[in-house]
mmCIF file with all atom_site columns, C-alpha atoms and ligand atoms in Angstrom:
data_model
loop_
_atom_site.group_PDB
_atom_site.id
_atom_site.type_symbol
_atom_site.label_atom_id
_atom_site.label_alt_id
_atom_site.label_comp_id
_atom_site.label_asym_id
_atom_site.label_entity_id
_atom_site.label_seq_id
_atom_site.pdbx_PDB_ins_code
_atom_site.Cartn_x
_atom_site.Cartn_y
_atom_site.Cartn_z
_atom_site.occupancy
_atom_site.B_iso_or_equiv
_atom_site.pdbx_formal_charge
_atom_site.auth_seq_id
_atom_site.auth_comp_id
_atom_site.auth_asym_id
_atom_site.auth_atom_id
_atom_site.pdbx_PDB_model_num
ATOM   1   C  CA  . MET A 1 1   ? 101.431 94.527  87.554  1.00 0.00 ? 1   MET A CA  1
ATOM   2   C  CA  . ASN A 1 2   ? 98.252  93.603  85.790  1.00 0.00 ? 2   ASN A CA  1
ATOM   3   C  CA  . GLY A 1 3   ? 96.592  94.382  82.487  1.00 0.00 ? 3   GLY A CA  1
ATOM   4   C  CA  . GLY A 1 4   ? 92.848  94.641  82.016  1.00 0.00 ? 4   GLY A CA  1
ATOM   5   C  CA  . ASN A 1 5   ? 91.361  97.888  83.240  1.00 0.00 ? 5   ASN A CA  1
ATOM   6   C  CA  . PHE A 1 6   ? 94.521  98.934  85.129  1.00 0.00 ? 6   PHE A CA  1
ATOM   7   C  CA  . PRO A 1 7   ? 97.437  98.483  82.713  1.00 0.00 ? 7   PRO A CA  1
ATOM   8   C  CA  . GLY A 1 8   ? 100.852 99.006  84.259  1.00 0.00 ? 8   GLY A CA  1
ATOM   9   C  CA  . ILE A 1 9   ? 99.426  99.724  87.727  1.00 0.00 ? 9   ILE A CA  1
ATOM   10  C  CA  . ARG A 1 10  ? 100.122 97.521  90.761  1.00 0.00 ? 10  ARG A CA  1
ATOM   11  C  CA  . THR A 1 11  ? 96.641  96.689  92.094  1.00 0.00 ? 11  THR A CA  1
ATOM   12  C  CA  . LYS A 1 12  ? 94.990  94.309  94.564  1.00 0.00 ? 12  LYS A CA  1
ATOM   13  C  CA  . HIS A 1 13  ? 91.512  93.656  96.000  1.00 0.00 ? 13  HIS A CA  1
ATOM   14  C  CA  . HIS A 1 14  ? 89.805  93.780  92.621  1.00 0.00 ? 14  HIS A CA  1
ATOM   15  C  CA  . VAL A 1 15  ? 86.027  94.043  92.679  1.00 0.00 ? 15  VAL A CA  1
ATOM   16  C  CA  . SER A 1 16  ? 84.264  93.477  89.367  1.00 0.00 ? 16  SER A CA  1
ATOM   17  C  CA  . HIS A 1 17  ? 81.031  95.322  88.628  1.00 0.00 ? 17  HIS A CA  1
ATOM   18  C  CA  . GLU A 1 18  ? 80.338  93.341  85.431  1.00 0.00 ? 18  GLU A CA  1
ATOM   19  C  CA  . TRP A 1 19  ? 77.344  91.634  87.032  1.00 0.00 ? 19  TRP A CA  1
ATOM   20  C  CA  . GLU A 1 20  ? 75.678  94.979  87.837  1.00 0.00 ? 20  GLU A CA  1
ATOM   21  C  CA  . ARG A 1 21  ? 76.506  96.171  84.315  1.00 0.00 ? 21  ARG A CA  1
ATOM   22  C  CA  . ALA A 1 22  ? 74.912  93.089  82.744  1.00 0.00 ? 22  ALA A CA  1
ATOM   23  C  CA  . THR A 1 23  ? 71.870  93.512  84.986  1.00 0.00 ? 23  THR A CA  1
ATOM   24  C  CA  . ALA A 1 24  ? 71.433  97.154  83.938  1.00 0.00 ? 24  ALA A CA  1
ATOM   25  C  CA  . LEU A 1 25  ? 71.712  96.181  80.256  1.00 0.00 ? 25  LEU A CA  1
ATOM   26  C  CA  . ARG A 1 26  ? 69.211  93.339  80.671  1.00 0.00 ? 26  ARG A CA  1
ATOM   27  C  CA  . ARG A 1 27  ? 66.735  95.653  82.392  1.00 0.00 ? 27  ARG A CA  1
ATOM   28  C  CA  . LEU A 1 28  ? 67.230  98.197  79.608  1.00 0.00 ? 28  LEU A CA  1
ATOM   29  C  CA  . HIS A 1 29  ? 66.583  95.598  76.909  1.00 0.00 ? 29  HIS A CA  1
ATOM   30  C  CA  . GLN A 1 30  ? 63.530  94.333  78.805  1.00 0.00 ? 30  GLN A CA  1
ATOM   31  C  CA  . GLY A 1 31  ? 62.157  97.860  78.953  1.00 0.00 ? 31  GLY A CA  1
ATOM   32  C  CA  . ASN A 1 32  ? 62.461  98.047  82.739  1.00 0.00 ? 32  ASN A CA  1
ATOM   33  C  CA  . LEU A 1 33  ? 64.975  100.873 82.515  1.00 0.00 ? 33  LEU A CA  1
ATOM   34  C  CA  . ARG A 1 34  ? 64.755  103.873 80.236  1.00 0.00 ? 34  ARG A CA  1
ATOM   35  C  CA  . ARG A 1 35  ? 67.704  104.721 78.031  1.00 0.00 ? 35  ARG A CA  1
ATOM   36  C  CA  . GLU A 1 36  ? 68.029  108.137 79.686  1.00 0.00 ? 36  GLU A CA  1
ATOM   37  C  CA  . ASP A 1 37  ? 68.402  106.364 83.039  1.00 0.00 ? 37  ASP A CA  1
ATOM   38  C  CA  . VAL A 1 38  ? 71.588  104.591 81.946  1.00 0.00 ? 38  VAL A CA  1
ATOM   39  C  CA  . CYS A 1 39  ? 72.849  106.947 79.238  1.00 0.00 ? 39  CYS A CA  1
ATOM   40  C  CA  . ASP A 1 40  ? 73.280  109.924 81.529  1.00 0.00 ? 40  ASP A CA  1
ATOM   41  C  CA  . ALA A 1 41  ? 77.018  110.702 81.518  1.00 0.00 ? 41  ALA A CA  1
ATOM   42  C  CA  . ASP A 1 42  ? 77.351  114.369 82.433  1.00 0.00 ? 42  ASP A CA  1
ATOM   43  C  CA  . PHE A 1 43  ? 79.781  116.868 80.933  1.00 0.00 ? 43  PHE A CA  1
ATOM   44  C  CA  . LEU A 1 44  ? 82.507  116.075 83.474  1.00 0.00 ? 44  LEU A CA  1
ATOM   45  C  CA  . LEU A 1 45  ? 82.368  112.323 82.822  1.00 0.00 ? 45  LEU A CA  1
ATOM   46  C  CA  . ARG A 1 46  ? 82.460  112.819 79.055  1.00 0.00 ? 46  ARG A CA  1
ATOM   47  C  CA  . ALA A 1 47  ? 85.282  115.368 79.195  1.00 0.00 ? 47  ALA A CA  1
ATOM   48  C  CA  . ALA A 1 48  ? 87.317  113.092 81.494  1.00 0.00 ? 48  ALA A CA  1
ATOM   49  C  CA  . ALA A 1 49  ? 86.742  110.150 79.139  1.00 0.00 ? 49  ALA A CA  1
ATOM   50  C  CA  . ARG A 1 50  ? 87.927  112.220 76.199  1.00 0.00 ? 50  ARG A CA  1
ATOM   51  C  CA  . HIS A 1 51  ? 91.036  113.664 77.867  1.00 0.00 ? 51  HIS A CA  1
ATOM   52  C  CA  . HIS A 1 52  ? 92.107  110.966 80.330  1.00 0.00 ? 52  HIS A CA  1
ATOM   53  C  CA  . GLY A 1 53  ? 90.397  107.780 79.194  1.00 0.00 ? 53  GLY A CA  1
ATOM   54  C  CA  . VAL A 1 54  ? 91.676  105.034 76.937  1.00 0.00 ? 54  VAL A CA  1
ATOM   55  C  CA  . ASP A 1 55  ? 89.833  103.248 74.161  1.00 0.00 ? 55  ASP A CA  1
ATOM   56  C  CA  . SER A 1 56  ? 87.794  100.347 75.496  1.00 0.00 ? 56  SER A CA  1
ATOM   57  C  CA  . PRO A 1 57  ? 88.391  96.937  73.915  1.00 0.00 ? 57  PRO A CA  1
ATOM   58  C  CA  . ARG A 1 58  ? 84.592  96.619  73.810  1.00 0.00 ? 58  ARG A CA  1
ATOM   59  C  CA  . PRO A 1 59  ? 82.174  98.833  71.880  1.00 0.00 ? 59  PRO A CA  1
ATOM   60  C  CA  . CYS A 1 60  ? 79.399  100.639 73.730  1.00 0.00 ? 60  CYS A CA  1
ATOM   61  C  CA  . PRO A 1 61  ? 76.859  97.965  74.773  1.00 0.00 ? 61  PRO A CA  1
ATOM   62  C  CA  . VAL A 1 62  ? 73.960  100.308 73.971  1.00 0.00 ? 62  VAL A CA  1
ATOM   63  C  CA  . CYS A 1 63  ? 74.825  101.981 70.647  1.00 0.00 ? 63  CYS A CA  1
ATOM   64  C  CA  . GLN A 1 64  ? 77.958  100.004 69.539  1.00 0.00 ? 64  GLN A CA  1
ATOM   65  C  CA  . ALA A 1 65  ? 80.023  103.198 69.115  1.00 0.00 ? 65  ALA A CA  1
ATOM   66  C  CA  . PRO A 1 66  ? 83.630  103.163 70.415  1.00 0.00 ? 66  PRO A CA  1
ATOM   67  C  CA  . ALA A 1 67  ? 83.666  103.502 74.211  1.00 0.00 ? 67  ALA A CA  1
ATOM   68  C  CA  . ARG A 1 68  ? 86.300  104.804 76.617  1.00 0.00 ? 68  ARG A CA  1
ATOM   69  C  CA  . VAL A 1 69  ? 87.506  103.544 79.983  1.00 0.00 ? 69  VAL A CA  1
ATOM   70  C  CA  . THR A 1 70  ? 88.460  106.257 82.470  1.00 0.00 ? 70  THR A CA  1
ATOM   71  C  CA  . LEU A 1 71  ? 90.319  105.757 85.745  1.00 0.00 ? 71  LEU A CA  1
ATOM   72  C  CA  . TRP A 1 72  ? 89.207  107.823 88.764  1.00 0.00 ? 72  TRP A CA  1
ATOM   73  C  CA  . ILE A 1 73  ? 91.323  107.856 91.916  1.00 0.00 ? 73  ILE A CA  1
ATOM   74  C  CA  . PHE A 1 74  ? 90.177  108.244 95.527  1.00 0.00 ? 74  PHE A CA  1
ATOM   75  C  CA  . GLY A 1 75  ? 91.805  108.224 98.954  1.00 0.00 ? 75  GLY A CA  1
ATOM   76  C  CA  . ASP A 1 76  ? 93.313  110.435 101.670 1.00 0.00 ? 76  ASP A CA  1
ATOM   77  C  CA  . ALA A 1 77  ? 96.836  109.601 100.511 1.00 0.00 ? 77  ALA A CA  1
ATOM   78  C  CA  . LEU A 1 78  ? 96.173  111.501 97.272  1.00 0.00 ? 78  LEU A CA  1
ATOM   79  C  CA  . GLY A 1 79  ? 95.558  114.922 98.798  1.00 0.00 ? 79  GLY A CA  1
ATOM   80  C  CA  . ARG A 1 80  ? 94.088  117.323 96.253  1.00 0.00 ? 80  ARG A CA  1
ATOM   81  C  CA  . ARG A 1 81  ? 94.372  114.656 93.531  1.00 0.00 ? 81  ARG A CA  1
ATOM   82  C  CA  . ALA A 1 82  ? 91.590  112.627 95.199  1.00 0.00 ? 82  ALA A CA  1
ATOM   83  C  CA  . GLY A 1 83  ? 88.470  112.352 93.070  1.00 0.00 ? 83  GLY A CA  1
ATOM   84  C  CA  . SER A 1 84  ? 90.197  113.121 89.789  1.00 0.00 ? 84  SER A CA  1
ATOM   85  C  CA  . ALA A 1 85  ? 90.432  111.223 86.505  1.00 0.00 ? 85  ALA A CA  1
ATOM   86  C  CA  . ARG A 1 86  ? 93.923  110.209 85.338  1.00 0.00 ? 86  ARG A CA  1
ATOM   87  C  CA  . PRO A 1 87  ? 95.444  108.277 82.451  1.00 0.00 ? 87  PRO A CA  1
ATOM   88  C  CA  . PRO A 1 88  ? 96.808  104.835 83.504  1.00 0.00 ? 88  PRO A CA  1
ATOM   89  C  CA  . GLN A 1 89  ? 100.455 105.894 83.248  1.00 0.00 ? 89  GLN A CA  1
ATOM   90  C  CA  . GLU A 1 90  ? 99.780  108.864 85.543  1.00 0.00 ? 90  GLU A CA  1
ATOM   91  C  CA  . VAL A 1 91  ? 98.077  106.613 88.129  1.00 0.00 ? 91  VAL A CA  1
ATOM   92  C  CA  . ALA A 1 92  ? 101.155 104.379 88.064  1.00 0.00 ? 92  ALA A CA  1
ATOM   93  C  CA  . GLN A 1 93  ? 103.377 107.440 88.475  1.00 0.00 ? 93  GLN A CA  1
ATOM   94  C  CA  . ILE A 1 94  ? 101.383 108.702 91.472  1.00 0.00 ? 94  ILE A CA  1
ATOM   95  C  CA  . ALA A 1 95  ? 101.649 105.234 93.048  1.00 0.00 ? 95  ALA A CA  1
ATOM   96  C  CA  . ARG A 1 96  ? 105.434 105.308 92.637  1.00 0.00 ? 96  ARG A CA  1
ATOM   97  C  CA  . GLU A 1 97  ? 105.630 108.829 94.131  1.00 0.00 ? 97  GLU A CA  1
ATOM   98  C  CA  . LEU A 1 98  ? 103.570 107.821 97.171  1.00 0.00 ? 98  LEU A CA  1
ATOM   99  C  CA  . ALA A 1 99  ? 105.580 104.639 97.641  1.00 0.00 ? 99  ALA A CA  1
ATOM   100 C  CA  . ALA A 1 100 ? 108.753 106.727 97.711  1.00 0.00 ? 100 ALA A CA  1
ATOM   101 C  CA  . THR A 1 101 ? 107.477 109.315 100.194 1.00 0.00 ? 101 THR A CA  1
ATOM   102 C  CA  . ALA A 1 102 ? 104.714 107.795 102.373 1.00 0.00 ? 102 ALA A CA  1
ATOM   103 C  CA  . GLY A 1 103 ? 104.707 104.882 104.768 1.00 0.00 ? 103 GLY A CA  1
ATOM   104 C  CA  . ALA A 1 104 ? 103.513 101.511 103.524 1.00 0.00 ? 104 ALA A CA  1
ATOM   105 C  CA  . ALA A 1 105 ? 99.973  101.889 104.899 1.00 0.00 ? 105 ALA A CA  1
ATOM   106 C  CA  . ALA A 1 106 ? 99.595  105.550 103.902 1.00 0.00 ? 106 ALA A CA  1
ATOM   107 C  CA  . GLN A 1 107 ? 100.391 105.058 100.244 1.00 0.00 ? 107 GLN A CA  1
ATOM   108 C  CA  . GLU A 1 108 ? 97.354  102.992 99.235  1.00 0.00 ? 108 GLU A CA  1
ATOM   109 C  CA  . PHE A 1 109 ? 94.467  104.484 97.302  1.00 0.00 ? 109 PHE A CA  1
ATOM   110 C  CA  . THR A 1 110 ? 91.446  103.322 95.344  1.00 0.00 ? 110 THR A CA  1
ATOM   111 C  CA  . VAL A 1 111 ? 91.028  103.318 91.591  1.00 0.00 ? 111 VAL A CA  1
ATOM   112 C  CA  . HIS A 1 112 ? 87.701  103.017 89.739  1.00 0.00 ? 112 HIS A CA  1
ATOM   113 C  CA  . ALA A 1 113 ? 87.484  102.041 86.066  1.00 0.00 ? 113 ALA A CA  1
ATOM   114 C  CA  . VAL A 1 114 ? 84.432  103.663 84.464  1.00 0.00 ? 114 VAL A CA  1
ATOM   115 C  CA  . GLU A 1 115 ? 83.137  102.864 80.988  1.00 0.00 ? 115 GLU A CA  1
ATOM   116 C  CA  . VAL A 1 116 ? 81.775  105.903 79.131  1.00 0.00 ? 116 VAL A CA  1
ATOM   117 C  CA  . CYS A 1 117 ? 80.291  106.169 75.648  1.00 0.00 ? 117 CYS A CA  1
ATOM   118 C  CA  . PRO A 1 118 ? 80.819  109.694 74.268  1.00 0.00 ? 118 PRO A CA  1
ATOM   119 C  CA  . THR A 1 119 ? 78.158  109.056 71.627  1.00 0.00 ? 119 THR A CA  1
ATOM   120 C  CA  . CYS A 1 120 ? 75.067  107.940 73.602  1.00 0.00 ? 120 CYS A CA  1
ATOM   121 C  CA  . ARG A 1 121 ? 76.355  108.836 77.114  1.00 0.00 ? 121 ARG A CA  1
ATOM   122 C  CA  . TRP A 1 122 ? 76.112  105.268 78.462  1.00 0.00 ? 122 TRP A CA  1
ATOM   123 C  CA  . ASN A 1 123 ? 78.309  104.957 81.556  1.00 0.00 ? 123 ASN A CA  1
ATOM   124 C  CA  . HIS A 1 124 ? 78.945  102.243 84.115  1.00 0.00 ? 124 HIS A CA  1
ATOM   125 C  CA  . LEU A 1 125 ? 81.463  101.324 86.783  1.00 0.00 ? 125 LEU A CA  1
ATOM   126 C  CA  . LEU A 1 126 ? 83.448  98.304  85.554  1.00 0.00 ? 126 LEU A CA  1
ATOM   127 C  CA  . GLU A 1 127 ? 85.882  97.504  88.322  1.00 0.00 ? 127 GLU A CA  1
ATOM   128 C  CA  . THR A 1 128 ? 87.451  98.907  91.454  1.00 0.00 ? 128 THR A CA  1
ATOM   129 C  CA  . ALA A 1 129 ? 90.814  98.024  92.984  1.00 0.00 ? 129 ALA A CA  1
ATOM   130 C  CA  . THR A 1 130 ? 93.361  99.166  95.531  1.00 0.00 ? 130 THR A CA  1
ATOM   131 C  CA  . VAL A 1 131 ? 96.603  100.650 94.218  1.00 0.00 ? 131 VAL A CA  1
ATOM   132 C  CA  . TYR A 1 132 ? 99.592  99.854  96.430  1.00 0.00 ? 132 TYR A CA  1
HETATM 133 ZN ZN1 . LIG B 2 .   ? 76.836  104.368 73.247  1.00 0.00 ? 1   LIG B ZN1 1
#
């Protein structure tokens, strides 16, 4: 179990994307990126953040409004659930279901934590991990 972006979900192989996030914000503040280049969350991302995301412990780095963190899941083991956004407790539930029905290797899938600001539409990948 681990907290952070994947509360209550058994994860491994964490890859942080904080460096890329900081780089994008620095380029924005330096004027090397336009705000519309980084604040471009589409309807799907914003709807998923509203319905399946959780409140981020950090405010939006662009406009300081409350931000959301949404989990997106990917992998063949998920079937039609692949590529969908899910609340953390549902990701944990899917992991338990797969562990009960699939073989050890077939049950793993990938989870992406994406930060989205519903106010200014800032969005960035925070972290990826393997759920097992
Ligand atoms: Zn914002």
